[in-house]
Structures are given as C-alpha cells and as structure tokens.
mmCIF file of C-alpha atoms and ligand atoms in Angstrom:
data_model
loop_
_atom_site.group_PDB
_atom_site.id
_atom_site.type_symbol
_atom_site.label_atom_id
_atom_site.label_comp_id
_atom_site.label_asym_id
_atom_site.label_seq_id
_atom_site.Cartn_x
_atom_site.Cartn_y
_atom_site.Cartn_z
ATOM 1 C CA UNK A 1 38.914 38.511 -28.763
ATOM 2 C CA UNK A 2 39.698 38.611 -24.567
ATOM 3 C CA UNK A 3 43.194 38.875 -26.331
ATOM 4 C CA UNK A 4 42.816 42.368 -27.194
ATOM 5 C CA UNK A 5 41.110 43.249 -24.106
ATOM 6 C CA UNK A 6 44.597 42.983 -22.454
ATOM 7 C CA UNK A 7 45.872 41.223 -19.405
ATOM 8 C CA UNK A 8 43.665 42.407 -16.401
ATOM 9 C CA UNK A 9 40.854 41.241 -18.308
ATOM 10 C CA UNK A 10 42.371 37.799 -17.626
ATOM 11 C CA UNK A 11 43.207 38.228 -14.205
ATOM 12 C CA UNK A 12 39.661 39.455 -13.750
ATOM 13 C CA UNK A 13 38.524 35.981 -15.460
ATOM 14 C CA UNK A 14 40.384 34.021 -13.409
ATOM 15 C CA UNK A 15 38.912 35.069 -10.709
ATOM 16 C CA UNK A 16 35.360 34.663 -11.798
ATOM 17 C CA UNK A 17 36.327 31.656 -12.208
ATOM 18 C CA UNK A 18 37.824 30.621 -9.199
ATOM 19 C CA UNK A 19 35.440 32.145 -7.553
ATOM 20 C CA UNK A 20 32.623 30.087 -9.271
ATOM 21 C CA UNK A 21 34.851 26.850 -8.690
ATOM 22 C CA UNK A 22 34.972 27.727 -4.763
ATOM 23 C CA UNK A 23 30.833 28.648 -4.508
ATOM 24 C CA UNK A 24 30.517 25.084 -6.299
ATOM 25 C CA UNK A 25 33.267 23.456 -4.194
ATOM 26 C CA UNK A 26 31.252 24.616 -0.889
ATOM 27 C CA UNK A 27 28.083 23.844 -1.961
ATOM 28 C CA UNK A 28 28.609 20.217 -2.703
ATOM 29 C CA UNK A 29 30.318 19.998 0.914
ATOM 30 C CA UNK A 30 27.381 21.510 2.152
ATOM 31 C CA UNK A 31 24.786 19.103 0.413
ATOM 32 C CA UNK A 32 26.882 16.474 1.491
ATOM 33 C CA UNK A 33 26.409 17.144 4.772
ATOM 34 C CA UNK A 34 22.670 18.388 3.934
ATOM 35 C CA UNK A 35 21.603 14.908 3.299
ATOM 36 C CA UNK A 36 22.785 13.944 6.531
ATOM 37 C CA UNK A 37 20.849 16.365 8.712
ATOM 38 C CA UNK A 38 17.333 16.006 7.006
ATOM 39 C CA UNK A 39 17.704 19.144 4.788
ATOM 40 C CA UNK A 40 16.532 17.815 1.567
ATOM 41 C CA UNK A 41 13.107 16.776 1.481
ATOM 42 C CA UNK A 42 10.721 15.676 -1.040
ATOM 43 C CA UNK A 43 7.849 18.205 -2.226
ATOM 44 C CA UNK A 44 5.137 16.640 -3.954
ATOM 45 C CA UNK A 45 2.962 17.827 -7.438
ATOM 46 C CA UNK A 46 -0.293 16.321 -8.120
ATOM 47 C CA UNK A 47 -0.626 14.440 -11.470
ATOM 48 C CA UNK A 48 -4.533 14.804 -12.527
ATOM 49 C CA UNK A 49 -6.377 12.436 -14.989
ATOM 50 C CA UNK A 50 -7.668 15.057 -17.626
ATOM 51 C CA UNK A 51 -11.296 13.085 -18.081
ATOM 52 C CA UNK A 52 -12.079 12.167 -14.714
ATOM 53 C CA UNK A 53 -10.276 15.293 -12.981
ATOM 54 C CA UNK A 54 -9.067 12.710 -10.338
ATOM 55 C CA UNK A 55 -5.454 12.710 -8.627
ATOM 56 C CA UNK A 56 -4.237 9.418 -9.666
ATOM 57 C CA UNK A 57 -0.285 10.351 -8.802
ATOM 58 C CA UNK A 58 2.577 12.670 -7.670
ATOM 59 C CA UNK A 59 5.637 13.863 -8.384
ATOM 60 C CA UNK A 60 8.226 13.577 -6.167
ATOM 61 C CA UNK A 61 11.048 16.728 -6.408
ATOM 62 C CA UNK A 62 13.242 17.237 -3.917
ATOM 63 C CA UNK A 63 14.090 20.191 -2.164
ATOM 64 C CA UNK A 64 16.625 21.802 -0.639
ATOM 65 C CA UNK A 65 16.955 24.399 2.084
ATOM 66 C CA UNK A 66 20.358 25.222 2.793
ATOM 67 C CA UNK A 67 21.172 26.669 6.599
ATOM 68 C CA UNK A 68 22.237 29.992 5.353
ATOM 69 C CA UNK A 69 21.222 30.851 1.393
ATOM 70 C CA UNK A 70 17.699 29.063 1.727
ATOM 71 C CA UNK A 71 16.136 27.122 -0.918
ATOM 72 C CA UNK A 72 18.543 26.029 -3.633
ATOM 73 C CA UNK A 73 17.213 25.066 -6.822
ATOM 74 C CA UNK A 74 17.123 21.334 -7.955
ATOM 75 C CA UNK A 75 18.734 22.268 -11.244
ATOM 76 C CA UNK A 76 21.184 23.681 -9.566
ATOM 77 C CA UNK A 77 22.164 20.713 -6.704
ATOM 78 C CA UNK A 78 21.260 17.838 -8.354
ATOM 79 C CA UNK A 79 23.722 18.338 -11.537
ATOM 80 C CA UNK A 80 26.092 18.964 -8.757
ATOM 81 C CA UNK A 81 25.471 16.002 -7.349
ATOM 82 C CA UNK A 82 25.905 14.122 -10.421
ATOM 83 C CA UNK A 83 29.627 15.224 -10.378
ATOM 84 C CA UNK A 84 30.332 12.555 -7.979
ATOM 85 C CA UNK A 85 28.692 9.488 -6.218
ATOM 86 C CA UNK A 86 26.574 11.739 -4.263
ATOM 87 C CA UNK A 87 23.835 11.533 -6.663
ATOM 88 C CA UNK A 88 23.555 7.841 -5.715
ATOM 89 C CA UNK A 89 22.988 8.747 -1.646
ATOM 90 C CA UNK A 90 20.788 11.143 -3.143
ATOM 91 C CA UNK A 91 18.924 9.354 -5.129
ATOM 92 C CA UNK A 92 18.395 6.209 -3.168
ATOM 93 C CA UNK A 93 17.145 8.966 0.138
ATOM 94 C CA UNK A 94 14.204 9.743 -2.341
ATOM 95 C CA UNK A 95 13.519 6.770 -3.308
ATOM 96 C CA UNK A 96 13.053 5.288 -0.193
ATOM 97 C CA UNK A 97 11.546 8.398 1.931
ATOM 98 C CA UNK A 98 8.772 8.694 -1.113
ATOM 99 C CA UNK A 99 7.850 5.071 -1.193
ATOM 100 C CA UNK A 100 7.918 5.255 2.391
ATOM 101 C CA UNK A 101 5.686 8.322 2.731
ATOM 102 C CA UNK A 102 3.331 7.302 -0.099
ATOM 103 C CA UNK A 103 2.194 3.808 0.750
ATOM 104 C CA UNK A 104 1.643 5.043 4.290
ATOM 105 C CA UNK A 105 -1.061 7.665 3.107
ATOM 106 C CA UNK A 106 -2.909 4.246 1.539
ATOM 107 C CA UNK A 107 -2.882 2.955 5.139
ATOM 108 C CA UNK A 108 -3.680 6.547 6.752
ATOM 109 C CA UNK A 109 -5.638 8.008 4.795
ATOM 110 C CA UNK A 110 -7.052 5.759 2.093
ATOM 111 C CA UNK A 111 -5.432 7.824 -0.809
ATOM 112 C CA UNK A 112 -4.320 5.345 -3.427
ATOM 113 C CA UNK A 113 -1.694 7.478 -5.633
ATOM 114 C CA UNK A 114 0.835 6.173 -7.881
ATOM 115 C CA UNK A 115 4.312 7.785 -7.027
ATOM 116 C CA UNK A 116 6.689 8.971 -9.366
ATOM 117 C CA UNK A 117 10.424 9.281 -8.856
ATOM 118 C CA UNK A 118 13.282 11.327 -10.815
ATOM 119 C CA UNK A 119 15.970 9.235 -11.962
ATOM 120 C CA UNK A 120 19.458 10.703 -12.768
ATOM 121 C CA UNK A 121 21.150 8.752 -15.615
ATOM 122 C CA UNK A 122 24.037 8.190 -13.565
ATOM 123 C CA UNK A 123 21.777 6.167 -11.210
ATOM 124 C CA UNK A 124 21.262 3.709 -14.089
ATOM 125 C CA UNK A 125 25.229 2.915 -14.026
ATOM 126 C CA UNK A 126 24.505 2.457 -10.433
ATOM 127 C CA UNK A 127 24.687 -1.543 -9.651
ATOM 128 C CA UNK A 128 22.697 -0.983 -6.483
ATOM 129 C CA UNK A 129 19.524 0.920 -8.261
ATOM 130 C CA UNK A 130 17.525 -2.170 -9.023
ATOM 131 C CA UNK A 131 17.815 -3.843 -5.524
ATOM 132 C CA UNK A 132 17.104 -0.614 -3.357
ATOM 133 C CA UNK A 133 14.020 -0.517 -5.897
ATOM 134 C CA UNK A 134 13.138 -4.265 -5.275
ATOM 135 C CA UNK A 135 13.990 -3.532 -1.657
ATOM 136 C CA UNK A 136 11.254 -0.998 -1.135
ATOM 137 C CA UNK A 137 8.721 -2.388 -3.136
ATOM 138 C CA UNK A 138 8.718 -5.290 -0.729
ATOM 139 C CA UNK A 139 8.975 -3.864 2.627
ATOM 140 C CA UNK A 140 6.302 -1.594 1.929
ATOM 141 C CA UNK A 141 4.274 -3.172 -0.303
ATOM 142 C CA UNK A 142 3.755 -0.570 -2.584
ATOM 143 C CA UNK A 143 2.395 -2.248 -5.787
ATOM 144 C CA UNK A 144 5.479 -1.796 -8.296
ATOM 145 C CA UNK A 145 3.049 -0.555 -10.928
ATOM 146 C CA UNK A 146 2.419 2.221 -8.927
ATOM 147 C CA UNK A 147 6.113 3.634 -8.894
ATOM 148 C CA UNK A 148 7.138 5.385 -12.192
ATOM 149 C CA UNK A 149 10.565 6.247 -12.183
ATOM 150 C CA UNK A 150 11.358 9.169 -14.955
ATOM 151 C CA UNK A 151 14.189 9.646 -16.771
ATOM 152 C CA UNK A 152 14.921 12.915 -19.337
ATOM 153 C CA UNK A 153 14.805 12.100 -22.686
ATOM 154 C CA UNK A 154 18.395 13.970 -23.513
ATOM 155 C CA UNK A 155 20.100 11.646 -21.061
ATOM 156 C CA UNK A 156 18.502 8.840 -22.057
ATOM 157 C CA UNK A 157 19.445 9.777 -25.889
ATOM 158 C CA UNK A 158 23.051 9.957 -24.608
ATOM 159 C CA UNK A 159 23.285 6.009 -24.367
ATOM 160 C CA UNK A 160 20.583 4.590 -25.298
ATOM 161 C CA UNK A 161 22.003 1.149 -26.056
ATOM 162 C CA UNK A 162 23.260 1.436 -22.563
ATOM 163 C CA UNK A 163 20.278 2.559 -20.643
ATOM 164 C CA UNK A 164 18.353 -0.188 -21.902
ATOM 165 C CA UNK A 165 19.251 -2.584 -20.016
ATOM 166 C CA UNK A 166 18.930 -1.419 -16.799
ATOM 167 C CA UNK A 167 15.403 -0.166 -17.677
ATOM 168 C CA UNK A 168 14.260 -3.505 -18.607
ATOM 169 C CA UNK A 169 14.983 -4.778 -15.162
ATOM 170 C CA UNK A 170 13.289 -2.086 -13.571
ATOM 171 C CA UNK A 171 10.147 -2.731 -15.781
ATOM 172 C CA UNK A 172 10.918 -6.854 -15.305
ATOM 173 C CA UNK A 173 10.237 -5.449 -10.973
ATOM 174 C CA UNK A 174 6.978 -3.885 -12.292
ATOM 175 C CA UNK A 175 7.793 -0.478 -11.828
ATOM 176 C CA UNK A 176 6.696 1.922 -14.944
ATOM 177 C CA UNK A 177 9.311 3.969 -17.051
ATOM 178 C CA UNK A 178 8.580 7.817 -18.116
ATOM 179 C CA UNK A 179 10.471 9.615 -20.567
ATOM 180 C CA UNK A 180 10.585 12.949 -19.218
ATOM 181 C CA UNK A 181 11.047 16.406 -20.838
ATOM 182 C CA UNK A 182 10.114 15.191 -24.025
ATOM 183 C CA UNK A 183 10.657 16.986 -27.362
ATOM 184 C CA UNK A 184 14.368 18.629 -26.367
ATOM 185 C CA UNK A 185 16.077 16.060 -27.218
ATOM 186 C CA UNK A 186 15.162 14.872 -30.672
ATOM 187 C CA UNK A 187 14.795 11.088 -29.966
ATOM 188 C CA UNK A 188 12.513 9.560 -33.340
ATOM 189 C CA UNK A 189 9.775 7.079 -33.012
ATOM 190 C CA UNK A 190 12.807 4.177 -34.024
ATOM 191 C CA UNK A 191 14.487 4.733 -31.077
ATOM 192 C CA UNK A 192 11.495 5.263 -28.472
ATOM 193 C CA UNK A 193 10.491 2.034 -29.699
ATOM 194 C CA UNK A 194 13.503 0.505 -28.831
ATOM 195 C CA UNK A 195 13.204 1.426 -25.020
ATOM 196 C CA UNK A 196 11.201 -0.025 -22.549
ATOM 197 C CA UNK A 197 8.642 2.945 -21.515
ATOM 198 C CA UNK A 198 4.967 3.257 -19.964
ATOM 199 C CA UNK A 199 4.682 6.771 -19.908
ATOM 200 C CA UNK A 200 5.923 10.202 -21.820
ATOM 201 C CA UNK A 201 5.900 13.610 -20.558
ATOM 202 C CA UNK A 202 5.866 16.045 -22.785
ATOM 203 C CA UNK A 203 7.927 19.376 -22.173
ATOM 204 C CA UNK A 204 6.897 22.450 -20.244
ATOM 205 C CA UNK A 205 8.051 24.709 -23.084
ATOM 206 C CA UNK A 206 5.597 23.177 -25.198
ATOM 207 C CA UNK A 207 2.787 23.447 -23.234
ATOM 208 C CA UNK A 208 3.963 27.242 -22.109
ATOM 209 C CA UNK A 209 3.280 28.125 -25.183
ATOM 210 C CA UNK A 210 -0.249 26.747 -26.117
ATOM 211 C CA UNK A 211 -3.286 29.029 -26.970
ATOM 212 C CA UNK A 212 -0.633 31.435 -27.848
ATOM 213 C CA UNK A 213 1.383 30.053 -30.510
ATOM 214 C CA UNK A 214 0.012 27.497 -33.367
ATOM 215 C CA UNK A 215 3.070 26.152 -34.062
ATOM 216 C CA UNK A 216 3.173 24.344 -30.431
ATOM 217 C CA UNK A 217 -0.122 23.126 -30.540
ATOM 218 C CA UNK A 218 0.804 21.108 -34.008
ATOM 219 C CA UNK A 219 3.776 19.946 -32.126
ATOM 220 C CA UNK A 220 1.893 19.372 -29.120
ATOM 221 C CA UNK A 221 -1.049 17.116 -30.946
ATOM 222 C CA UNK A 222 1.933 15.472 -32.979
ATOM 223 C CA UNK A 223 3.822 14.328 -29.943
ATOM 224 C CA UNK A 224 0.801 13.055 -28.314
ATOM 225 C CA UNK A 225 -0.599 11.114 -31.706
ATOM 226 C CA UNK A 226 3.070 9.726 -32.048
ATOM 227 C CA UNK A 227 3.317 8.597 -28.172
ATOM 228 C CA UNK A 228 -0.483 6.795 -28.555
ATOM 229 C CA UNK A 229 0.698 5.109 -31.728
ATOM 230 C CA UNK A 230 3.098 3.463 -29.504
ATOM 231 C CA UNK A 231 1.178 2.544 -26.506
ATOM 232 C CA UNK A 232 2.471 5.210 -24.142
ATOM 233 C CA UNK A 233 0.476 7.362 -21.741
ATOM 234 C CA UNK A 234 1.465 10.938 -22.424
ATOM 235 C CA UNK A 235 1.448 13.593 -19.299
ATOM 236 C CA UNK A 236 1.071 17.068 -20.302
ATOM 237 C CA UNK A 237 3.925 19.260 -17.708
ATOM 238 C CA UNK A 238 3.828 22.555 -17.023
ATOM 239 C CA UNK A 239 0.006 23.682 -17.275
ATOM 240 C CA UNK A 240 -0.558 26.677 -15.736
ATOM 241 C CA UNK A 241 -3.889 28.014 -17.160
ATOM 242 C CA UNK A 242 -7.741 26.461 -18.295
ATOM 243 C CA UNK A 243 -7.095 27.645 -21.581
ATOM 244 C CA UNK A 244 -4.171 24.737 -21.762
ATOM 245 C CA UNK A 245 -5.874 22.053 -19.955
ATOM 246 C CA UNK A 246 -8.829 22.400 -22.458
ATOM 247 C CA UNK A 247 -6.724 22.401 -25.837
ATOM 248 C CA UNK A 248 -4.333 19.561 -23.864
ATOM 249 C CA UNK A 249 -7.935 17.493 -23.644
ATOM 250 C CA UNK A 250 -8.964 18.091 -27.075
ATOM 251 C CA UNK A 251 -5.329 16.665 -28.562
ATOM 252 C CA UNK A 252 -6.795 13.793 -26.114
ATOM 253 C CA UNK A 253 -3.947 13.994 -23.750
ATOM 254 C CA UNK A 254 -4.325 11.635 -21.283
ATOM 255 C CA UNK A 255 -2.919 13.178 -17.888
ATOM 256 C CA UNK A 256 -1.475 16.774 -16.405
ATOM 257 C CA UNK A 257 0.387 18.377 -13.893
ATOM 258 C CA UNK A 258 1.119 22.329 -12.970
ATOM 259 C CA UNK A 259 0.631 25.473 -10.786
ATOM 260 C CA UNK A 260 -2.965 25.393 -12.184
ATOM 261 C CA UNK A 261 -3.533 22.309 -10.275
ATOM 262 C CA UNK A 262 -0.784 22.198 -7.769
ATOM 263 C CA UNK A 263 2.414 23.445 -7.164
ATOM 264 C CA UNK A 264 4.922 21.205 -5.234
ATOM 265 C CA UNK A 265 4.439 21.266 -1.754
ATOM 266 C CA UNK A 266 4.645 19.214 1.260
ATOM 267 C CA UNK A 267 3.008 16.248 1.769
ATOM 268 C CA UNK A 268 0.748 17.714 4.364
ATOM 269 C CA UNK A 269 -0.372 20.272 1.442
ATOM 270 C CA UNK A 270 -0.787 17.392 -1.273
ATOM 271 C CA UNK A 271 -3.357 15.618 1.099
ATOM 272 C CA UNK A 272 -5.314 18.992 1.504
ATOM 273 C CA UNK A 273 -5.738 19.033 -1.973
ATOM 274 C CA UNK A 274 -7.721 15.746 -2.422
ATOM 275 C CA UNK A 275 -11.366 15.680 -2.311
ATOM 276 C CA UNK A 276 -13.572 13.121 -2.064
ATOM 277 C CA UNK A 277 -13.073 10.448 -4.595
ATOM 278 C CA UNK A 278 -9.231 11.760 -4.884
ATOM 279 C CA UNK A 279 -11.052 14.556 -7.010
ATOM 280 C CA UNK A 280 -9.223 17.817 -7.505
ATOM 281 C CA UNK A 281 -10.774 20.221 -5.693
ATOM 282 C CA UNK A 282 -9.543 23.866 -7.561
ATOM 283 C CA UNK A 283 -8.769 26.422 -5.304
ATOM 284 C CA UNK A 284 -7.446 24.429 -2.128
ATOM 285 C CA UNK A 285 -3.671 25.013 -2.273
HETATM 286 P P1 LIG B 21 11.160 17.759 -13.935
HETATM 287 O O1 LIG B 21 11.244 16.360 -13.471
HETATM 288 O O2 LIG B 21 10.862 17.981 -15.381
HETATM 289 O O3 LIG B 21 10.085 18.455 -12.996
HETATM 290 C C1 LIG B 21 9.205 19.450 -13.424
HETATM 291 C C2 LIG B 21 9.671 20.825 -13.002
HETATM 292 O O4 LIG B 21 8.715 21.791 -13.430
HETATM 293 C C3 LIG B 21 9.776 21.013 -11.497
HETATM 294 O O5 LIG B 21 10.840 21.937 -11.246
HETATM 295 C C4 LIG B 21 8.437 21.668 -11.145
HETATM 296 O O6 LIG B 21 8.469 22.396 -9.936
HETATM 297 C C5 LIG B 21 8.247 22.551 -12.330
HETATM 298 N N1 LIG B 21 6.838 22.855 -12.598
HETATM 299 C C6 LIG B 21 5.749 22.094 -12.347
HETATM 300 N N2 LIG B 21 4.621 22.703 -12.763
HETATM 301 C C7 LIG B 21 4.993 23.876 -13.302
HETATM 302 C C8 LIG B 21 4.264 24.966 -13.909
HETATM 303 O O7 LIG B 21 3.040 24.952 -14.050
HETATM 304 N N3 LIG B 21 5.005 26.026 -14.370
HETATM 305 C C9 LIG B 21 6.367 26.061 -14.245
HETATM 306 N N4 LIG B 21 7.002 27.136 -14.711
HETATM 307 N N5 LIG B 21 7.084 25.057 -13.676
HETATM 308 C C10 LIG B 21 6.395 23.980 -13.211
HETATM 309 P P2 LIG B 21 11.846 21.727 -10.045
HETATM 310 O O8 LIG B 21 11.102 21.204 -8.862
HETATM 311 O O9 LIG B 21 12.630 22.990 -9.904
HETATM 312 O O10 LIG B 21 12.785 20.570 -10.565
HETATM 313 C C11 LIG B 21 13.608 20.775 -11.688
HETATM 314 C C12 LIG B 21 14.206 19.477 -12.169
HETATM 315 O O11 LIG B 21 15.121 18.945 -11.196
HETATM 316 C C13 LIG B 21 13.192 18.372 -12.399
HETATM 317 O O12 LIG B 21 12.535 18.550 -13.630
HETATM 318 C C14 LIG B 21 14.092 17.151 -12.363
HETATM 319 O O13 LIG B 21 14.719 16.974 -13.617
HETATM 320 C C15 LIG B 21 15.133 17.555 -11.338
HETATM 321 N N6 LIG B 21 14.811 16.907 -10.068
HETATM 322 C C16 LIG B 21 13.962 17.286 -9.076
HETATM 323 N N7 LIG B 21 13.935 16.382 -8.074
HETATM 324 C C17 LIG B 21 14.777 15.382 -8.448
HETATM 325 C C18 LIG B 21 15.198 14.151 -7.835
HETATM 326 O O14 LIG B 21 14.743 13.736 -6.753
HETATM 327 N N8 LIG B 21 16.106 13.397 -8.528
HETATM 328 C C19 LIG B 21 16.611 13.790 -9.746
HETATM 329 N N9 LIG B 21 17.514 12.992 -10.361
HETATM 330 N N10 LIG B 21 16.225 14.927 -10.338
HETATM 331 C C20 LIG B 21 15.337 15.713 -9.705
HETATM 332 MG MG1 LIG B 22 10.147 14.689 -13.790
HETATM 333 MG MG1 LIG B 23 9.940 17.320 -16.902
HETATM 334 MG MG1 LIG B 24 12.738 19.184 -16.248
#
C-alpha cells in the first residue's frame, strides 16, 4: 500500500523514523544521566484494606522530571530502560531509596506500612536482584514480609518456567510476590499455581469499567473467586469512585488502591494522608 503512495512518502517515513530513533536515542542519554543527579524519585499510592479502611501499604512508582520536557511518563522511560542494563541501576535505586524511606517512617513516625516495589522482568535475569534485596532487608531491618515486589502478569507469562526460579528465592528471603495487571495476559489457574505468589492485582481496565458494564463485574467477581481459591490476596487497581469500592467489597475483594483514595505523591503527601490508627482519612490529599 505505501507502494502506491510513491517515493516521497518514503522519504517522509524515514524521517519519522529517524526522528523517533533520535528523541529515543536522547532520552535514554538523558535518563542515564537523570539517575545520577537525583531526578527520578519515587511517588508513593496508598494501598487501603477494604474492611477496616486502614492504609496497610504503598506503592512505590517512580518518577521522572526531566530538566527541560518535565515529567516523563513511566511507561514511557522505564521500557526504555529495559533496552539496556539501565533498568538494573534503575531498578536497584528504587529498591533501595523505598526500603530506605519506608522503614524510616516506622522509626519517625510510627507508620507501619508494607512497601511494594515494581519489578521489570529483566531484573529477574539480573544475578544481583536477590542480594541487593537480602542486602536491604538487613541493613534496615525492614521485615521481608513487608516488601512485595510486583511483577506484570504478561511478562511473567513470557517465561514462566524461567521466572520461577528466581521468584522462589525472593519468597525463600521472605519478601511477598504480586502478579500485577492481572487479566491482560491470559495466564489460567494451571499456571498461577505453578508460581510462587502472595498477592494478585487485578487490572485497572477492569475495575474502570465497574457499575457501568456487567460484563466486568462477572469478570471482576470471577478473578477474585479464582485468586481466593488459590490462597492469594487480590488488590483491586485503579478505583476511582464509591460506586467501585462498594461493588469491589461485595465480590469480597480484599484490598484497593486509586485517585479515590490517593494519587501518587510524595512521601511528605502519603504521611498527610494517614489518620489515626493509619485510617484513611477521605479528603486529605
Ligand atoms: P502499575 O504498577 O500497574 O501501576 C499502576 C498505575 O496506575 C500507575 O501509573 C498509577 O499512577 C496508575 N493509577 C493508580 N490509580 C489510578 C486511578 O485511580 N486511575 C488511573 N487512571 N490510574 C491510576 P504510573 O505511575 O504511570 O506507572 C505506570 C507503570 O509503570 C506501572 O504500572 C509500572 O508497570 C511501571 N512502573 C512505575 N514505576 C516503576 C518502577 O519503579 N519499576 C518498574 N519496573 N516499573 C515501574
Ligand atoms: Mg504495580
Ligand atoms: Mg498494575
Ligand atoms: Mg500497569
């Protein structure tokens, strides 16, 4: 079909193209050197226990404010990233700043939250993931069931066999595994067996959608009834209104995170959000 369109049209592709390549080229030289001057930094999203209403943990996703276009997305800079081994320095910055940051506010401030941690597949083929985990676990004392490290369900479907493994030996430290994104990537109940987890979380598109559409409320309550049958805790992502939260709790999901109770922010705007008892307190952010 471009064929027809004739030969400029190919020029003009080119350099679209090239174009792209260069913007992508930049950028990774620029995140690069971002890690190195304390651009990226980890925002934090409260994780609230549906029953009790308490914060029991957050999410850690990092951010990134580049000197001259601003905030780039995470989407965006992370799959760069995991074009080369710069998702490793990456990845191991977050891990320890988070563990860091969140065992201090135990000793500050008396908030006791679990902490959990993005993983990038290609950090599982990374030999030095499960000592830098071990590492920080011991300096700070962080209790390893309090770390959850997440991984996305499609990249964990990729390799399964191989992921494995490495999992294991992060659950053999303590730490808990998430599956995260859930119901993209059509992993069945065999295979989810198969893998070490704690937790599931179950897509944002899903939960977009419920009190509107019927259909993702049946897939909704199926997800949840399959991840119970197997002993997983299943997080609800993406809830944005009251409406969700109160269908999410009648499916008896157990936990839930979203703008409706937080959106990622800095750590000093994550503290301002607990209330006594590490209640939620609506209305604070
Ligand atoms: P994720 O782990 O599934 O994180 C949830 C995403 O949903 C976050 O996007 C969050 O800001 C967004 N979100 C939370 N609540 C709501 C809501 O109520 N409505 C809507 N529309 N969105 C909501 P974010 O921060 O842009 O991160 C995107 C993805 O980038 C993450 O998805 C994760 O896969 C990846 N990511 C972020 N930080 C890290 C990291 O430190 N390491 C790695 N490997 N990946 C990361
Ligand atoms: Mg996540
Ligand atoms: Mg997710
Ligand atoms: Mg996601």
């Amino acid at each position: 079909q471009a064929k027809t369109l004739g030969r400029g049209r190919y020029e003009f592709f080119d350099v679209e193209l090239r174009e792209r390549m260069q913007r992508r080229l930049r950028l990774e030289q620029d995140l690069r050197a971002g890690v190195h001057n304390g651009q990226l930094w980890p925002a934090y999203q409260p994780v609230v226990d549906i029953a009790t209403k308490r914060i029991i943990a957050v999410e850690a996703l990092l951010r990134w404010d580049h000197p001259a276009h601003g905030p780039v997305s995470p989407t965006e800079f992370i799959s760069l990233a995991e074009e080369s081994d710069l998702i490793n320095t990456i990845g191991a910055h977050v891990l320890t700043t988070t563990v860091h940051e969140v065992s201090g506010w135990r000793a500050k401030h008396g908030v006791e939250l679990d902490l959990e941690v993005n993983l990038s597949v290609r950090q599982l083929e990374d030999p030095g993931l499960v000592p830098a985990v071990s590492e920080v676990l011991r300096i700070t004392g962080l209790p390893p069931k309090s770390l959850c490290l997440e991984v996305t369900e499609s990249a964990l479907m990729r390799d399964p066999a191989a992921a494995s493994g490495v999992l294991q030996e992060l659950r053999d430290l303590g730490a808990r595994l998430a599956i995260d994104d859930f119901g993209t990537g059509y992993s069945s109940l065999a295979q989810l067996r198969k893998l070490p987890l704690d937790m599931l979380k179950i897509d944002q598109t899903f939960v977009a959608e419920l009190g509107t559409s019927p259909d993702a409320a049946a897939i909704v309550a199926s997800i949840i009834a399959m991840a119970h049958a197997v002993d997983l805790t299943v997080i609800a992502e993406g809830v944005e209104t009251s409406r969700q939260l109160e269908i999410l709790a009648s499916l008896e999901c157990d936990q839930a995170q979203g703008y409706y109770f937080g959106k990622p922010g800095s750590a000093a705007a994550l503290l301002r959000l607990i209330g006594p008892d590490q209640r939620w307190a609506p209305g604070s952010c």
